[in-house]
Amino acid sequence: MSQFDPSEWLGKGKIYKDTPPKVQRAANAALLIPNTIRNQLIPKGLLRDLCTFTMPIFQGKTSLQDNIITQFFSTHKPDVVSDHTISQLRYLTMPATSAFHQIYKLAHQAWLDGMQSIRYVHLADNGSSTVTHFPLFVAALWKEFAEIQTIQSQWQKLSEYVAKHMHQPKYPERERAAQQTWEYMKDMPWDQSIGILQDDMPVHHLYRMVGDGWWSSSLVNIQLSLLAERAHDRLGLSNVRVELCEFTNVLVSQYKARDRQSYQHPWLRGVGDTIINERGTLVTGVNLGKVNNNPHWVLLVINGETGQAHYGDSLCEDLPPTLQYCVDWWLAQHTPSPSHLWAELPITVQLDSNNCAVFMVDALENYLDPSRGLVENTPNALAHRRFLLFNEIIERVLGRMALDEYPSDTEEAGIFDGEDGLFDDSFTTPSTSSAPSGDFMFRFSLSMKENKENSPGSSTRTMKRPLYDVDTPISTPAL
């Protein structure tokens, strides 16, 4: 395989999307933020460090023409990155979100056209011309800054929600759960993998677990994975098979393709053999988006021993015909005379639009362990339930961090009690009447709040190849 030769590709008038993989790899490398730079500009480690980290603000909303966007790029070689450069990248105002998304989208083509650096054209004034040429990876840095500020905003709102529930003695169980959540949030990493699923997501995605956030498939899969552990380890239900929500997606796809291809899916066939031949029980959550285009969570249980298929919907809707057809067809592939009966499974009635996944997981737990009962549909009970589910996940994350930090044969004290210096006196418990205060606060700086209304995304014309006006002087304060 031939190596990438810049002289054959750069500045030759080629279209980036038509280039071979070796060229695209070289472009990605040119836009990659070096770790030495990233470590100085992107906060790592604990969530509290992320949420108190000062980053540059975005310029106010503006609309830039395509010919202005291309002027951000220059054929001039980038200046040497120094401490002063790092300070500039941290504090200089970034382009408006609509502008830097266009810049990032154009960056690969710009590199292919021979551009080597980026200038802060949006700061142009009638004073003097730009004097600093930044590396091309600044386009990716702006994009990452925007993503991190979004994360900060999400956890700012969550911290205020947690603080509000920490001093309400009228609901002591919820109060204790909220206080535990707050304690966990002090030492919670934001950029590490949750570590429960093989294809896991970063911890910061858990902000939807608490409050009134709607749960994604990833969050539901985490709960299903934990439910499987509880069923096997705590309840001793060795015949229960808890499947992630992708089970239904595969099932529906196989059902829709039944007239074009034979039923040969090995994994799905293995699940069916377990349920029918070994009289096992299938437990899973179903997002009806794949079934009837309704993004609503329901539960499905198939008991191979009793011959019953259970369906539960917190909105009290009937079993969707498509889902019934899929299950009936699937079971028929594993037994010559399927005789299972459909029955409703007890589930808390939903009165809102965002707690369907919570009720679904709760009903599955109640099915496996009826002694626990269903959660009540009250603000107190739902908030308490969500706190507990969140805390269980963070306990796993912090426990794994402790094992990674300390050898298993040592008995170090203070891993979670503050004696190891993970947090100091600047962390203050919020008062009854106010949100958290002190150095550790899940909040923006004022400059970030002022620019909160700037959201990514803008409908702009896409150019096949940009026209660079690299010889035109650009007026701007000296950077």
PDB file of N, CA, C and O in Angstrom, residues 306-310 339-343:
ATOM      1  N   THR A 306     -44.561 -21.403  31.688  1.00  0.00           N
ATOM      2  CA  THR A 306     -46.017 -21.269  31.810  1.00  0.00           C
ATOM      3  C   THR A 306     -46.698 -21.108  30.460  1.00  0.00           C
ATOM      4  O   THR A 306     -47.927 -21.203  30.371  1.00  0.00           O
ATOM      5  N   GLY A 307     -45.905 -20.828  29.417  1.00  0.00           N
ATOM      6  CA  GLY A 307     -46.491 -20.643  28.100  1.00  0.00           C
ATOM      7  C   GLY A 307     -47.203 -19.317  27.947  1.00  0.00           C
ATOM      8  O   GLY A 307     -48.099 -19.179  27.112  1.00  0.00           O
ATOM      9  N   GLN A 308     -46.799 -18.319  28.731  1.00  0.00           N
ATOM     10  CA  GLN A 308     -47.432 -17.012  28.663  1.00  0.00           C
ATOM     11  C   GLN A 308     -46.462 -15.966  28.120  1.00  0.00           C
ATOM     12  O   GLN A 308     -45.258 -16.012  28.383  1.00  0.00           O
ATOM     13  N   ALA A 309     -47.026 -15.035  27.365  1.00  0.00           N
ATOM     14  CA  ALA A 309     -46.294 -13.853  26.908  1.00  0.00           C
ATOM     15  C   ALA A 309     -46.934 -12.646  27.572  1.00  0.00           C
ATOM     16  O   ALA A 309     -48.149 -12.428  27.461  1.00  0.00           O
ATOM     17  N   HIS A 310     -46.148 -11.868  28.276  1.00  0.00           N
ATOM     18  CA  HIS A 310     -46.659 -10.734  29.031  1.00  0.00           C
ATOM     19  C   HIS A 310     -46.263  -9.431  28.356  1.00  0.00           C
ATOM     20  O   HIS A 310     -45.145  -9.286  27.854  1.00  0.00           O
ATOM     21  N   SER A 339     -48.542 -22.459  21.729  1.00  0.00           N
ATOM     22  CA  SER A 339     -49.819 -22.331  22.431  1.00  0.00           C
ATOM     23  C   SER A 339     -49.744 -21.292  23.538  1.00  0.00           C
ATOM     24  O   SER A 339     -50.480 -21.369  24.505  1.00  0.00           O
ATOM     25  N   HIS A 340     -48.833 -20.356  23.413  1.00  0.00           N
ATOM     26  CA  HIS A 340     -48.680 -19.359  24.465  1.00  0.00           C
ATOM     27  C   HIS A 340     -49.875 -18.407  24.474  1.00  0.00           C
ATOM     28  O   HIS A 340     -50.528 -18.181  23.452  1.00  0.00           O
ATOM     29  N   LEU A 341     -50.147 -17.854  25.616  1.00  0.00           N
ATOM     30  CA  LEU A 341     -51.245 -16.909  25.797  1.00  0.00           C
ATOM     31  C   LEU A 341     -50.672 -15.545  26.160  1.00  0.00           C
ATOM     32  O   LEU A 341     -49.678 -15.442  26.863  1.00  0.00           O
ATOM     33  N   TRP A 342     -51.321 -14.501  25.683  1.00  0.00           N
ATOM     34  CA  TRP A 342     -50.904 -13.146  26.008  1.00  0.00           C
ATOM     35  C   TRP A 342     -51.642 -12.669  27.254  1.00  0.00           C
ATOM     36  O   TRP A 342     -52.833 -12.887  27.411  1.00  0.00           O
ATOM     37  N   ALA A 343     -50.905 -11.998  28.124  1.00  0.00           N
ATOM     38  CA  ALA A 343     -51.502 -11.474  29.352  1.00  0.00           C
ATOM     39  C   ALA A 343     -50.827 -10.149  29.698  1.00  0.00           C
ATOM     40  O   ALA A 343     -49.645  -9.945  29.405  1.00  0.00           O
TER      41      ALA A 343
END
